[in-house]
Coordinates of C-alpha atoms in Angstrom, one line a residue:
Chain A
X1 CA 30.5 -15.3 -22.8
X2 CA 28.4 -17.0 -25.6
X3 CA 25.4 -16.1 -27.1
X4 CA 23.2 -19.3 -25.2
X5 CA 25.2 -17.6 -21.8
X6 CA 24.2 -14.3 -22.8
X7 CA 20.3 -15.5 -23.6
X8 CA 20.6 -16.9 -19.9
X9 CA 21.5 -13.4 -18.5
X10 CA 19.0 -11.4 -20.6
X11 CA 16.4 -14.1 -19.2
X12 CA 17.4 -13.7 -15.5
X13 CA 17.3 -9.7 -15.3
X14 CA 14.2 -9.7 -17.3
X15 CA 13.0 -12.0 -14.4
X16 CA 14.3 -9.6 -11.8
X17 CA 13.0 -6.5 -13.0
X18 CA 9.0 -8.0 -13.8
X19 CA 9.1 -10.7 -11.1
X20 CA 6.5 -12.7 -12.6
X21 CA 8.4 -13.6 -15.6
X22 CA 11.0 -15.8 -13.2
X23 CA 9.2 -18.8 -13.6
X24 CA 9.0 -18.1 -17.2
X25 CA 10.4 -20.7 -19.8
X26 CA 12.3 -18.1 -22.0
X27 CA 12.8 -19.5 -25.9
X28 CA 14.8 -16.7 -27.9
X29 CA 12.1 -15.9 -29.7
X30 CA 10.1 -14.2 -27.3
X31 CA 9.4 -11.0 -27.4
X32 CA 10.2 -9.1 -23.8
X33 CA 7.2 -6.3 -25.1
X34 CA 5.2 -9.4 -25.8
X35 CA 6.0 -10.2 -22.2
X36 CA 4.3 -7.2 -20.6
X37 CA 7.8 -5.8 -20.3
X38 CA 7.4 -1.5 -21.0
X39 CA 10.1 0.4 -22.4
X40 CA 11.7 1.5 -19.4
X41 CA 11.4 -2.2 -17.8
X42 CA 13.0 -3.0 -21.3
X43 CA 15.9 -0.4 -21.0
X44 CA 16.7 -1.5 -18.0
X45 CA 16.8 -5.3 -19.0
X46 CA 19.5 -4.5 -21.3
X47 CA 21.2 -1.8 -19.1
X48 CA 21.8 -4.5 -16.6
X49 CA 22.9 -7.0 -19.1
X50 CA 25.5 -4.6 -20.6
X51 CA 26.5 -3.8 -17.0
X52 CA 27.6 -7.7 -16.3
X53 CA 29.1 -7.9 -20.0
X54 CA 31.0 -4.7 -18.7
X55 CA 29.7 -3.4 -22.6
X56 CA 29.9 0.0 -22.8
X57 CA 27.5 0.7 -26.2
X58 CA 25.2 3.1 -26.9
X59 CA 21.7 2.0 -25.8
X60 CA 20.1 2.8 -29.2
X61 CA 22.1 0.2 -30.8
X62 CA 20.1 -2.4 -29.2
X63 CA 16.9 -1.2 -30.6
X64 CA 17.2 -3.3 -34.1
X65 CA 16.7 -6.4 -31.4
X66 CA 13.0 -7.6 -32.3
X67 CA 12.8 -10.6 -29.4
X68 CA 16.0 -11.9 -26.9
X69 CA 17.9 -14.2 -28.6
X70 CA 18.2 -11.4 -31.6
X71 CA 19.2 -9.3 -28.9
X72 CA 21.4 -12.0 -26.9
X73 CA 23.0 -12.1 -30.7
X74 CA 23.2 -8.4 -31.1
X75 CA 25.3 -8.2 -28.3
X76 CA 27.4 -11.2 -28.6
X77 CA 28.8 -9.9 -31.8
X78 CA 29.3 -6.1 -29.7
X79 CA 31.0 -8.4 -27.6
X80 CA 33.5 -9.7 -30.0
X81 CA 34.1 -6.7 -31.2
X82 CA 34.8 -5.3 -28.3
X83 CA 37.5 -7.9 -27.2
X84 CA 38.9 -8.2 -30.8
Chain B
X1 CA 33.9 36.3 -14.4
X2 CA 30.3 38.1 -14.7
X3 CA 27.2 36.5 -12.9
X4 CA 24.5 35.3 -15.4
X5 CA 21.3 33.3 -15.1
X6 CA 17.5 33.7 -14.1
X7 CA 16.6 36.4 -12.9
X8 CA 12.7 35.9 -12.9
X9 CA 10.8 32.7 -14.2
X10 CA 7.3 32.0 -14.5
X11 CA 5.1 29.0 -15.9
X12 CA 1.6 29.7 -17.0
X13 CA -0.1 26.0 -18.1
X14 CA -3.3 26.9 -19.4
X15 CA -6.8 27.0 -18.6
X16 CA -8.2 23.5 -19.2
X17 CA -6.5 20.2 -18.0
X18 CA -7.7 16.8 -17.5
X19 CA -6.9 13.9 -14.7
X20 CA -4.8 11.4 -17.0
X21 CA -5.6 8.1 -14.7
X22 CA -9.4 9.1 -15.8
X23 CA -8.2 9.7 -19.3
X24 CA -6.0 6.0 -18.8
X25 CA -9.5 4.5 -17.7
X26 CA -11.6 5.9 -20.6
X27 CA -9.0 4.8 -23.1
X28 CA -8.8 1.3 -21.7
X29 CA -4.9 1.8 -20.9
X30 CA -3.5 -0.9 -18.8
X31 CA -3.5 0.6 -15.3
X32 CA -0.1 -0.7 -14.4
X33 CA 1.8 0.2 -17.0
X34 CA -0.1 3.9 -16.4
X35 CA 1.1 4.1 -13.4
X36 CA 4.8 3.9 -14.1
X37 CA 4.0 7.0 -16.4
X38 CA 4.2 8.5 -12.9
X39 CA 1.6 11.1 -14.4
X40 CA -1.4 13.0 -12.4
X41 CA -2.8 15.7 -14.4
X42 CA -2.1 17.2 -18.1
X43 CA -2.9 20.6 -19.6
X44 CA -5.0 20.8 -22.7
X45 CA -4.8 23.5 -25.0
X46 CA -8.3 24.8 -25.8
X47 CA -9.2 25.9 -29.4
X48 CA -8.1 29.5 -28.5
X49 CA -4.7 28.8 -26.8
X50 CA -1.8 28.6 -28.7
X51 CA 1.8 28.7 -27.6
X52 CA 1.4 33.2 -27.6
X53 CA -1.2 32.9 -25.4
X54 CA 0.7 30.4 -23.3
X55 CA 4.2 32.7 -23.1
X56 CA 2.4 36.2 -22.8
X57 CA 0.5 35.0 -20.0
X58 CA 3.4 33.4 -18.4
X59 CA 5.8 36.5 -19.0
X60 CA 2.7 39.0 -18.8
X61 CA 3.9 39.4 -14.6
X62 CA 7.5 39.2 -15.1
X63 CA 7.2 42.4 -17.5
X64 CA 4.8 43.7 -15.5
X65 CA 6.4 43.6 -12.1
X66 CA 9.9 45.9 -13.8
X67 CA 10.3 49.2 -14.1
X68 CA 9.8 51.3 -17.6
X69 CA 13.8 51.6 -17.4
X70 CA 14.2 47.4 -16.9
X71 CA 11.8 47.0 -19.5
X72 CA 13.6 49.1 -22.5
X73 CA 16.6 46.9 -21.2
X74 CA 14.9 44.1 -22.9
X75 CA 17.2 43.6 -26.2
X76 CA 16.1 40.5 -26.9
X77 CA 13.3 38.1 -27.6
X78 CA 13.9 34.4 -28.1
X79 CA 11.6 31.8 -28.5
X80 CA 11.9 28.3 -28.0
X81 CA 9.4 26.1 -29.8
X82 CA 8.8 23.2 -32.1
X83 CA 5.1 24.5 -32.2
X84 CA 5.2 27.6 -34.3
X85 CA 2.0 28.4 -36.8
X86 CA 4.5 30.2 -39.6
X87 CA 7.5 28.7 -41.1
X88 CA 8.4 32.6 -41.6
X89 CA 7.5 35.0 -39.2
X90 CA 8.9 34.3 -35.2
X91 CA 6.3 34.0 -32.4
X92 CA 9.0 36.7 -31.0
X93 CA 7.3 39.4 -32.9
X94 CA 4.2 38.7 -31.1
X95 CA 5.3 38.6 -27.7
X96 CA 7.5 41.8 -28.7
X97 CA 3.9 43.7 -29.2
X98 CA 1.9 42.3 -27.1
X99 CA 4.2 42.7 -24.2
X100 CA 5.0 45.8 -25.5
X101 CA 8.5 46.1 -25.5
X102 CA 10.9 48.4 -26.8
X103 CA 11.4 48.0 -30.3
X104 CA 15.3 48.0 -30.3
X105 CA 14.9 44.5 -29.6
X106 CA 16.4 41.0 -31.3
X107 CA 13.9 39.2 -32.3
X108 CA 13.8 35.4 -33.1
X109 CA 12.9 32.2 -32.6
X110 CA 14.7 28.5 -31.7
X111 CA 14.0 25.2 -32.8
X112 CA 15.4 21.3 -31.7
X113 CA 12.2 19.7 -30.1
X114 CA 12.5 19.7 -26.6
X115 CA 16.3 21.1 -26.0
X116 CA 14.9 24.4 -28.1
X117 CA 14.4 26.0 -24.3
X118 CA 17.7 25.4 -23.2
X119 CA 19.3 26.3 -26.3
X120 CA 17.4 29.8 -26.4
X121 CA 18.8 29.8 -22.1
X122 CA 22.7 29.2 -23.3
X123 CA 22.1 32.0 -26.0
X124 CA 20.8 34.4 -23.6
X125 CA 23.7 33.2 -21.2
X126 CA 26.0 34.1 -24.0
X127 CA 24.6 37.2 -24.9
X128 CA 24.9 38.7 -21.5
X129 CA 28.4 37.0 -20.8
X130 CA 29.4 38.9 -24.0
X131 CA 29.3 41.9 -22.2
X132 CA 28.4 44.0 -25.6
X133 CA 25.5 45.7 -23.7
X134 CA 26.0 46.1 -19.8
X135 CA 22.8 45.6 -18.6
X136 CA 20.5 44.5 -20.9
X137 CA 18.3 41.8 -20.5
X138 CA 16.9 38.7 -22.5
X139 CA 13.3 37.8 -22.7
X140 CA 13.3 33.8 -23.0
X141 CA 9.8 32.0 -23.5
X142 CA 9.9 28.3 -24.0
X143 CA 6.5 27.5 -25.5
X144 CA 5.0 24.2 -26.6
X145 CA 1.6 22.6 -27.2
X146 CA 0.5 19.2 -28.4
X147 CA -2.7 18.8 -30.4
X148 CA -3.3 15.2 -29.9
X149 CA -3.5 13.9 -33.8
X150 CA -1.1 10.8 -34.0
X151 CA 0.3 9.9 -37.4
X152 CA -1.4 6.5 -37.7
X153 CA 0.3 3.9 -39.7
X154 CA 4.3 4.8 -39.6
X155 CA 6.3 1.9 -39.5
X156 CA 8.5 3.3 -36.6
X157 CA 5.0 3.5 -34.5
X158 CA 5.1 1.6 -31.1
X159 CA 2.3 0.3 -28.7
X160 CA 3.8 2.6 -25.9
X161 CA 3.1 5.1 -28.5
X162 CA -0.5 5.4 -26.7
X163 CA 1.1 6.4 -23.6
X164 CA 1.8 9.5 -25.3
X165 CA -1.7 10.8 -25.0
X166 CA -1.6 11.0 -21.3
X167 CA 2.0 12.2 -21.1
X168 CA 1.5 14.9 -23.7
X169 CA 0.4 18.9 -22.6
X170 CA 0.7 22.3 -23.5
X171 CA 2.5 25.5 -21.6
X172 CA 4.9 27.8 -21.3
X173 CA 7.9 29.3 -19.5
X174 CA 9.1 32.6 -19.5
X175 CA 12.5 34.0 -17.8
X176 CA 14.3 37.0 -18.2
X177 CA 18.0 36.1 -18.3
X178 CA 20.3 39.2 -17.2
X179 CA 23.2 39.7 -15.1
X180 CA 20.8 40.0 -11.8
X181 CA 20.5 36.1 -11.2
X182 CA 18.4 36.2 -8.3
X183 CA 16.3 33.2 -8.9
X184 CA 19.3 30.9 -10.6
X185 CA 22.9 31.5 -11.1
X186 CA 24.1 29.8 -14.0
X187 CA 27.6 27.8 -13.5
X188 CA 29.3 29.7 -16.2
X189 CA 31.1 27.1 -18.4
X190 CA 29.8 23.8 -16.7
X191 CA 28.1 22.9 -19.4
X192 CA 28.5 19.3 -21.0
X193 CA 26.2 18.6 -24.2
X194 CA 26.1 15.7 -26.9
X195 CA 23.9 15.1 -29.5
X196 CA 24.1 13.0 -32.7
X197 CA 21.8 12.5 -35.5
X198 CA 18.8 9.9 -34.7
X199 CA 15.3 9.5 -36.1
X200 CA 13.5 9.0 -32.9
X201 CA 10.5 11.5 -32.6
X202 CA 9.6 14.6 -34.7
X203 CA 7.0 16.7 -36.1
X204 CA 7.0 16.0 -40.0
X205 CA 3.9 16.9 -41.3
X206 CA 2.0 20.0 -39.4
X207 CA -0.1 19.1 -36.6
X208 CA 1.4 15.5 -36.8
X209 CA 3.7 13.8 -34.4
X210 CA 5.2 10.9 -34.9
X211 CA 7.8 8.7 -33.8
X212 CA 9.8 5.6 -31.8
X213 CA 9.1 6.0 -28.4
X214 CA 11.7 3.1 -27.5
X215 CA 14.3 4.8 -29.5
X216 CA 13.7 7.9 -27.9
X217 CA 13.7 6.3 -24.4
X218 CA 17.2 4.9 -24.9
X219 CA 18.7 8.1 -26.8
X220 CA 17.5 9.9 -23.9
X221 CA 19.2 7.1 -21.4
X222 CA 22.6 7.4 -23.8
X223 CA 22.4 11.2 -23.7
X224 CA 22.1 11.7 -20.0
X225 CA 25.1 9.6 -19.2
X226 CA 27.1 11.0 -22.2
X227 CA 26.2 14.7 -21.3
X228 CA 26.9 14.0 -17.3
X229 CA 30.2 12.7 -18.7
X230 CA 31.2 15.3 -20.7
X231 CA 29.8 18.0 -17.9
X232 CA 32.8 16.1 -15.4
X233 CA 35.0 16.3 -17.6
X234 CA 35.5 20.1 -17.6
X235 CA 33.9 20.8 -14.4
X236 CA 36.6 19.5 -11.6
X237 CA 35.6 17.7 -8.8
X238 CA 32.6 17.1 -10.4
X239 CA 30.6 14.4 -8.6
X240 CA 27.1 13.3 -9.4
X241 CA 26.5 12.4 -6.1
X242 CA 28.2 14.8 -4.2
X243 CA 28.0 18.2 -6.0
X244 CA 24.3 18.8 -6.9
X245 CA 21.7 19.0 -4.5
X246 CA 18.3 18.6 -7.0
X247 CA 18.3 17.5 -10.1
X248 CA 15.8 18.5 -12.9
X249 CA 15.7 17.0 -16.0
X250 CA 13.9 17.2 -18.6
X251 CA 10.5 15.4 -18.1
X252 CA 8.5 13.5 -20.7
X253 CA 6.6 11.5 -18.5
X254 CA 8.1 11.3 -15.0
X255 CA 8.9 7.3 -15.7
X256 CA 11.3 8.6 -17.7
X257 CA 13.0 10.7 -15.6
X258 CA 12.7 8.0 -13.0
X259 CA 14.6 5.3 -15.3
X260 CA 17.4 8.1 -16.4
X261 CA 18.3 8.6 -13.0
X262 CA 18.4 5.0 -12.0
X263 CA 20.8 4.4 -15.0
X264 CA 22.8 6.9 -14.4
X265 CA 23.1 6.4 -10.7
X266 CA 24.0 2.9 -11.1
X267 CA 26.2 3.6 -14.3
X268 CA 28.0 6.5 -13.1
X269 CA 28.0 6.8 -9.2
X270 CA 27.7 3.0 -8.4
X271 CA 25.1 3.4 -6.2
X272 CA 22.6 0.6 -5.1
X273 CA 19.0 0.2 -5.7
X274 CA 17.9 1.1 -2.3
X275 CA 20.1 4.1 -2.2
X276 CA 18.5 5.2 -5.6
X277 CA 15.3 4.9 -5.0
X278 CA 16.1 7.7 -1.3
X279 CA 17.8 9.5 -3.7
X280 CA 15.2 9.9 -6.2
X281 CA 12.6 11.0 -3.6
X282 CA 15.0 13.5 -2.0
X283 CA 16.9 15.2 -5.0
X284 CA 14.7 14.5 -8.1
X285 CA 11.2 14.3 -7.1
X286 CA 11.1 18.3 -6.3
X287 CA 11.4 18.7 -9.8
X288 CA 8.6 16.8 -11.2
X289 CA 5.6 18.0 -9.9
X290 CA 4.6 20.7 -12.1
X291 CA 5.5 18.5 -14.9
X292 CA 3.2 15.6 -13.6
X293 CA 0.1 17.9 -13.1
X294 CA 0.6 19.5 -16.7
X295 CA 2.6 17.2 -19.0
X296 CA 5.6 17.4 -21.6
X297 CA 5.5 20.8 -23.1
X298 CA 8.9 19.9 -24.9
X299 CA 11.1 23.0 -25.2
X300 CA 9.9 24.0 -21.7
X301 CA 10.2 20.8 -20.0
X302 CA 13.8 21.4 -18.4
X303 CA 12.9 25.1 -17.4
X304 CA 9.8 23.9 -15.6
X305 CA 11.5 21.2 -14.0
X306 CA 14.0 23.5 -12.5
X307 CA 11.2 26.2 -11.5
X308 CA 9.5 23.2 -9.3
X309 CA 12.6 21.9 -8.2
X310 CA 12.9 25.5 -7.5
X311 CA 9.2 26.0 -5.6
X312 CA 9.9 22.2 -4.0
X313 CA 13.2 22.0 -2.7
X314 CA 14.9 23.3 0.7
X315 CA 16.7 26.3 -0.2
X316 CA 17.4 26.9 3.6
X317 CA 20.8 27.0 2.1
X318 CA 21.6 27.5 -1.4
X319 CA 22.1 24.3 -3.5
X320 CA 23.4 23.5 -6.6
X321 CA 20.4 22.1 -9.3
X322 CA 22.0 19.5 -11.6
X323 CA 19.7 20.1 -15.2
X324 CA 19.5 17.9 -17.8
X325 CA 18.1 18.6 -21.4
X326 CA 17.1 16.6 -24.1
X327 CA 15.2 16.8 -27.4
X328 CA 15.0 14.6 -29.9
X329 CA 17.0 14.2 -33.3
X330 CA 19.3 15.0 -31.1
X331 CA 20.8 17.5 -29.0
X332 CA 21.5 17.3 -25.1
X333 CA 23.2 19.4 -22.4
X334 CA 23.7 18.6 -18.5
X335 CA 24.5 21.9 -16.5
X336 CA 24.1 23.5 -13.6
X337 CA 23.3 26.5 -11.6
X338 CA 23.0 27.9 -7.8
X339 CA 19.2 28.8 -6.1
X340 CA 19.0 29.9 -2.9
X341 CA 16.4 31.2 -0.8
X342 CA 15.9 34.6 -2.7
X343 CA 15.1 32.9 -5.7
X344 CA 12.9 30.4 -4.0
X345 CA 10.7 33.1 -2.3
X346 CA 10.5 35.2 -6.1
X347 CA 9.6 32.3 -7.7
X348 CA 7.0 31.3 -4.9
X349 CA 5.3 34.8 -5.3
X350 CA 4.4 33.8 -8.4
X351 CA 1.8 30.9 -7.4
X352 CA 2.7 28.9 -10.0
X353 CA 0.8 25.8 -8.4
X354 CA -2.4 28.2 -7.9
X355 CA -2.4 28.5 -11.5
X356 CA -2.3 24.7 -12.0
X357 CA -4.8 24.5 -9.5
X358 CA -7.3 27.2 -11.1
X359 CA -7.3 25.3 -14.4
X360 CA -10.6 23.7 -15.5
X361 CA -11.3 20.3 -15.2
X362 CA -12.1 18.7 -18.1
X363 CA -14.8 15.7 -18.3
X364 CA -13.7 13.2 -20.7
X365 CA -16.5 14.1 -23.2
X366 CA -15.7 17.6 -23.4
X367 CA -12.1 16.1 -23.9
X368 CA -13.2 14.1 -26.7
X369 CA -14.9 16.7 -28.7
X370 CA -12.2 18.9 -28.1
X371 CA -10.0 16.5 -30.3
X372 CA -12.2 17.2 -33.4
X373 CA -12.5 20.7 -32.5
X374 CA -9.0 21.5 -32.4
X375 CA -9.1 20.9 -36.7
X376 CA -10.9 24.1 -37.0
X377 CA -7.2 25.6 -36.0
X378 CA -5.2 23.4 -38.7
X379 CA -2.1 24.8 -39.1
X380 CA -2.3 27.3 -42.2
X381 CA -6.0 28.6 -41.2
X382 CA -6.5 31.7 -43.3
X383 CA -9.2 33.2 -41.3
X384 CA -11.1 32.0 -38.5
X385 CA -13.3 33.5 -35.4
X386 CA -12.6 31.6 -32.2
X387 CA -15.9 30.6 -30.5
X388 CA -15.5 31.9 -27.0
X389 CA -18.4 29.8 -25.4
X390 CA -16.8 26.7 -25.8
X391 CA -15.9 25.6 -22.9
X392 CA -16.8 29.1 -21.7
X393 CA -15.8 28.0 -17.9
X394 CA -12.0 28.0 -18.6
X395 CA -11.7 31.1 -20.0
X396 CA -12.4 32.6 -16.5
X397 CA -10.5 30.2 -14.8
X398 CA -8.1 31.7 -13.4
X399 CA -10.0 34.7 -12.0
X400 CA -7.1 37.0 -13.5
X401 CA -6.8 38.6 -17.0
X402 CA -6.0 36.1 -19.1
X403 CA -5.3 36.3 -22.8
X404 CA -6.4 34.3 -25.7
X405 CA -6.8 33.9 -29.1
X406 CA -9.4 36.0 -30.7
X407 CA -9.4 35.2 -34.5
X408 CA -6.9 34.6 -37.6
X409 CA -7.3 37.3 -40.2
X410 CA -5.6 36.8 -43.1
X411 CA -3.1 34.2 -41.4
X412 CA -2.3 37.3 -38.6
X413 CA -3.3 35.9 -35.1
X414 CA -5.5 38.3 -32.9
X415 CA -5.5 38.2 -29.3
X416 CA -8.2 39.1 -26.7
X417 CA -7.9 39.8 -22.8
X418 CA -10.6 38.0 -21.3
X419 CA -11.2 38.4 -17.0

């Protein structure tokens, strides 16, 4: 999966778990706090994304990540590694 | 193999508490993101509680409620705490007199934020598993309070950081651990713990907390799965569905607890949304009440959650609770132990939600000057004389003898029975 594919998923669960973000145009720069979204809304956002990447990582490892397409980034290169 | 666990628990919570949502309101907190803090009440240490007047009044009716003989069998005195006034001297030595116990007694205190409780439980476990003295029994209090002073400014500092205020209390539990479990059987050996080095949150300067609350969040996440892991590993069978009835974790802000067992549902058992959300109600829930009408009080967190799991549940037929501790830096455990309906009607005798009830209520301007009044009890204060008509209510709260601070002589704490 790519990093754009992997902005897309972040984008969509953030959507699903704060259902008035689905309409939201996401850019990579946002920030999902900035959003409204709250830690545990945040944890969850990447918990389902690393779910569907089938990324098994520890959580605190994605807390570098200041806004999505840092994070979709952060876990693009996990990804890699993972697969190497 | 010897049977070991609780053989009597209590929770004493203060005398002073406020309503957080009025707290949320007066603060200006955004009322939905409150409301995932899944928080209804806190306890507020007064300037003349401190975490020995907290323990003795929660072990005050275990102690009292044994026999001379049961009481000399008391060889040891642990405290857990990250809220200790001496870097020297244990709080031990003050429960030790002021519970009177027999002075061929270990004496000591534990310390890793909020696991220090659980860590002081598996060293009594171990202690009376040793089998060096048949008998004997351990005194446990888990004792924590939080003087709301936030280290402004650190880098690591988070806007949910504000949501600590509500989430934050004071109290304690005590529990004698001996060979009579009646209240909860530990599962000898199912024990799974993990813990790794991370700055999350800590106390680094007295009187200061300070922190990531995001880190900690997901540390906790990573811990609880990690732990459960490790618990299935060497307990056969093992099924985190299946095998416990309650589960009772420990409780920062119930939100918390709520998102740990959603990962960890969905991670580990596969289970759907709808199915977690049933599951949360039936098997978790029990276990948060006390802490949502009093707070985090850290190293007793996990113990209070298993006494109102305890309280909560149906014991109709003995279940298996499924615990989970974490403090920060970090150290975890998930294990488990057996209540039935013994232990259920013990611990109900107790009134632990009569105590909660008793507290006084706060208004939010007595809770404000509080804040400033709780300097005159800096850590290091040489000598002081507690002024007993503030907030003179609370002291009487509880219609029961209740013990407090009384003044600081020459850094030695002084205590007072007040009814």
């Amino acid at each position: 999966m790519t990093q754009q594919e992997i902005l897309a998923l972040i984008a969509r669960h953030a959507g699903e778990v704060i259902p008035r973000l689905e309409q939201h145009a996401f850019q990579s720069t946002d920030s999902l706090r900035a959003l409204g979204a709250n830690s545990i809304d945040r944890s969850e956002i990447v918990m389902m994304t690393l779910e569907v990447l089938e990324l098994d990582i520890p959580l605190a490892e994605t807390i570098k990540a200041e806004n999505i397409g840092e994070l979709a980034a952060l876990l693009a290169g996990k990804l890699a590694l993972a697969r190497a | 193999m010897r049977t070991v666990g609780i053989e009597a628990m209590n929770v004493f919570a203060g005398t002073a508490r406020v309503d957080v949502e009025k707290l949320a309101v007066h603060r200006n907190l955004d009322m939905t993101r409150f409301a995932n803090l899944l928080m209804r009440e806190k306890t507020v240490a007064l300037p003349y509680e401190d975490p020995i007047t907290f323990g003795v009044n929660a072990a005050k009716p275990l102690i009292d409620a044994l026999t001379p003989e049961e009481k000399d069998r008391i060889e040891v005195v642990i405290t857990c705490t990250e809220s200790a006034f001496d870097f020297g001297k244990s709080m031990s030595t003050y429960f030790h007199n002021l519970l009177g116990l027999n002075r061929n007694c270990r004496l000591f205190e534990l310390k890793n934020a909020c696991y220090s409780g659980i860590a002081g439980l598996q060293t009594a476990i171990n202690f009376v598993l040793s089998g060096v003295s048949p008998g004997a029994k351990v005194l446990l209090i888990a004792t924590d309070i939080s003087r709301f002073m936030v280290e402004e400014g650190g880098e690591g500092l988070t806007e949910d950081w504000s949501f600590f205020e509500p989430s934050s209390g004071a109290g304690a539990v005590a529990a004698l651990i001996s060979e009579q479990p009646h209240v909860f059987r530990v599962d000898v050996g199912a024990s799974g713990y993990y813990g790794y080095e991370v700055m999350d949150t800590c106390r680094p300067a007295p009187d200061k907390e300070a922190g990531d609350a995001d880190l900690s969040l997901l540390s906790y996440l990573d811990c609880c799965e990690k732990a459960f892991l490790e618990y299935q590993k060497r307990v056969e069978g093992a099924d985190l569905h299946a095998t416990f009835g309650y589960l009772a974790m420990h409780t920062p802000f119930g939100g918390m607890v709520k998102g740990a067992h959603r990962n960890i549902m969905r991670k580990v058992a596969k289970a759907r949304p709808n199915e977690i959300e049933a599951d949360f109600e039936r098997r978790v829930q029990p276990s948060l009440h006390y802490g949502q009408r009093v707070g985090n009080i850290m190293g007793a967190s996990t113990l209070m959650a298993i006494a109102s799991a305890i309280d909560h549940g149906d014991f109709t037929i003995a279940q298996r609770i499924g615990c989970f501790s974490y403090g920060s830096g970090c150290c975890s455990e998930f294990f488990s132990g057996v209540a039935g309906e013994e232990g259920q009607a013990r611990l109900r005798a107790l009134r632990i939600k009569d105590q909660l009830d008793r507290r006084h209520e706060l208004t939010m301007a007595e809770y404000d000057e509080l804040l400033v009044t709780n300097n005159t009890v800096k850590f290091g204060t040489r000598n002081v004389v507690m002024d007993g008509d503030f907030i003179a209510p609370a002291r009487t709260a509880q219609g029961s003898p209740t013990l407090f601070l009384k003044e600081i002589k020459e850094f030695h704490r002084e205590y007072e029975w007040v009814s």
